[in-house]
Amino acid sequence: MSDDGDAKVLSGNEVSKEIRDSLKKNVSELSKKLPGFRPGLAIVQVGGREDSNVYIRMKLKAATEIGIYAEHVQLPKSITEGELLAKINSLNIDPKFHGIIVQMPLDSSNKIDSHLITDSVSTDKDVDGLNTINEGKIAVGDLNGLLPCTPNGVLELIKRSGINIAGKEAVVLGRSRIVGTPCAELLKWNHATVTVCHSKTENLKQICARADILVVAIGQPEMVKGDWVKKGAVVIDCGINAINDPLKRNGQKLVGDVAYDECKKHAAYITPVPGGVGPMTVCMLMANTIKSAEKFADRMLDTKWKLQKLSLNILSPVPSDIAISRSQVPKLITTLAEEVGLLPNEVSAYGNKKAKISLTVLDRLKDQADGKYVVIAGITPTPLGEGKSTTLVGLVQALAAHKDKNAFACLRQPSQGPTFGIKGGAAGGGYSQVIPMEDFNLHLTGDIHAVTAANNLLAAQLDARIFHEATQTDQALYDRLVPANNGVRKFSSIQLRRLERLGIKKLEPETLTIDEISKFARLNIDPTRVVWQRVVDVNDRYLRKITIGQSPTEKNFTRVESYSISVASEIMAILALATSLDDMKQRLSKMVVAFSRNGTPVTADDLGMTGALMVLMKDALEPTMMQTIEGTPVMVHAGPFANIAHGCNSILADNIALKLAGKDGYVLTEAGFGSDIGMEKFFNIKCRASGKVPNAIVLVATVRALKMHGGGPPVLPGSPLKPEYTQENLQLVENGLCNLIKHIDNGKKYGIPVVVSINVHKNDTKAEHELIQKAALKHGAFACVTSNHWAEGGKGALETAQALIDACNQKSEFKFLYDLETSIEEKVNKIAKEMYGAGQVDFNAKVREAIRLYTEKGYSKLPICMAKTSNSLTGDPNIKGAPTGFRLVVNDMLLSAGAGFLVPLIGEISRMPGLPTRPAIYDIDVDTKTGEIIGLF
């Protein structure tokens, strides 16, 4: 008590100011730990009640003073319950808000269940503490979550009195779910003996009079009188009531549920009204918001995944890939997403086994350090493939599931062509594969279909434009291109860009001269110089050359056309190289589809196609996440043809994975074919576009491939291996080591360590492996280890994983092979001589003319994307080993201006594979009883 015998005043204003000052420091500390981070609070209001507006202004003011970003989400009275729930859900998944409150009462003209609304607020963002789950936690003594604001403020004021709550008798007048009941629970779990009184309680006065702590939240003005209060008690008045007072200007004054003047003569401590519990409620709301924000920030700062691995049931002999895939029950993709640090709003699930990942991850994690960046390449393969994808998956399983490292696999999406042709799937194999295999190898999330649709829409517009220009005058073309709508003509945005490129600085269609109309409307495309091809995602040899325009409606405007497989489309290469939506838009606009009769490049933007292409490709720009058979994460995105394009998965998939892995994590990405093709393009094209610096190379080799390069008989798909490959033959291995040595040398040219991984096959011998290891180490490999991941999963790749970790700890001295400023011929020569071992490069007259044209049009500074066979270091697929000094002939040169590279063609490169006599189609079916796909692998 004070000196005059009255109770000491527990001022909520003073206590809350002290707490707010402390909260302000917490916000400052948060921003230091996470630059740019700020706690966020959303205050949802339905309607516009003035009493609610007063409270909202108080909360907004308090938030601003502390440093919390607060947004008043004001919704109309006409909102329905469903619309309000949808709005709250959007706030639940919005990462900029860490607290959400719904201002009560709801001022709605529609019937809305307020309890349903408060329960719809995420428990992690329920800073009012009104969600039933949060209420239930308090009831069972879990006080680590978000506590209801008024009861928490009450408890803080009681503690400020200095009373030892434990063992004291506490009485709570009122049992509302917002104040009375949670107050009682908080006091109980702070070890007071609690009695809850309500309107049906008898002998209220006597019960209250024995309370050491009296909390009043009954809603009756000045109900508790002085003789209800025990001498020396702590009295907390939660009420606020307006009563008549003729002495006040407005005729009213605010009083609590306690007769203050009477009770203060008995109590030791008492709260005033106003200025007591009220300010504490707002203060605790801010404290909860910061508590939620700190929890969110801790998750961002703690980049170590909480990954639950999936156990393998290893069988011997190893069953079929599909049998292994189906033997595993994958985690829910949303569970995996949460384990690797993704937020709900960043994940769009396609069923429960795969999901699109939003590019907003990159914005959220822009200040987070990247993981280690590793490319998986190979020696020159046999037609059966040497297991780069399988090695990549096995290595990631070893790192993430066995060595407890954050590790992402990043793979290309396979085309349907090989799946239904002869190669089969590309999801890895054995106990190192991506699951479900059917999803991975078929439609996935539709990206290849989007590429096909976009590519063919552009082709349709191109041929339609040729037709319309051939059948109309300049004025007729112009009138149709810029029609009057409701009597008004105006240029579209894309047409204004064309005018700017033409140097026509006019904005009104009526102001163009006759000459300007002609320049604008007529692209003057040369039908013999159309370079854009239609695509389809199947192996269809009869589309390699066709004639289009044979219908009478096309008026004999026919031309010879060629189809490519969808993954050979330049749009697929752009999908793989784009770094953002805006970057993709710029690249799509620059695609050269034809040349005019005077040699001017005609672009997709000239055809008015950029926006339409973006609409079709927008969702495809998001990578798809899946999982390995051991439950580790995989990004699957883009699949550019490795011969005609750069053969790597997307930059965006890698970038997202690098951020999620964090500075101590690893991202393993694949390059198509051998180091001469895929790895060279990965470094000189992909890394140039992404700006990422790789840390190591894993070079996959097999005894089988080295024997082939050492003079072994041909390896043919579908045919049994000859005895040379199934029995030990050290001489053939030794003869073929030259190919491995060349690929190691190729890797070393880029200044980063090369780890050789021998992909173990069942017929290999220890002596053969030791021979390879000795040669690899002698010729500069950082390490050379065997890996049995196909038969054992991640456990079989542990030695390779450790070698990779050690290699990544070396300082990267990465450098590009060539300077973009050098001429086209110099860049081609550099690649041919240094990567392939060529002695001379020949450019025929057609190629030299193309080089002249591309240089003249400003394309000479682009990187080079060599198109040559993957079956040899030379341009001849039949030549094995590692020959030197040979002649390399460039037959043609294509421009991929949107993707951003030039494509020299070496030898015959088909962009449309054909089906063999007996394709995999014969074995593929659906079990109509179970719905399972059979025969796919």
Coordinates of C-alpha atoms in Angstrom, one line a residue, residues 25-39 290 293-295 297-298 301:
K25 CA 14.9 -3.2 -29.3
N26 CA 13.9 -6.7 -30.3
V27 CA 12.8 -5.5 -33.7
S28 CA 16.1 -3.7 -34.1
E29 CA 18.0 -6.8 -33.2
L30 CA 15.9 -8.8 -35.7
S31 CA 16.7 -6.5 -38.5
K32 CA 20.4 -6.8 -37.8
K33 CA 20.2 -10.6 -37.9
L34 CA 18.1 -10.6 -41.0
P35 CA 18.6 -7.5 -43.1
G36 CA 15.4 -6.2 -44.5
F37 CA 13.3 -8.3 -42.2
R38 CA 10.4 -6.6 -40.4
P39 CA 7.6 -8.1 -38.2
I290 CA 7.1 -10.1 -32.5
A293 CA 8.1 -13.0 -36.2
E294 CA 11.1 -14.1 -34.2
K295 CA 10.0 -17.7 -34.6
A297 CA 13.1 -15.5 -38.4
D298 CA 14.7 -18.4 -36.5
L301 CA 18.3 -18.3 -40.0

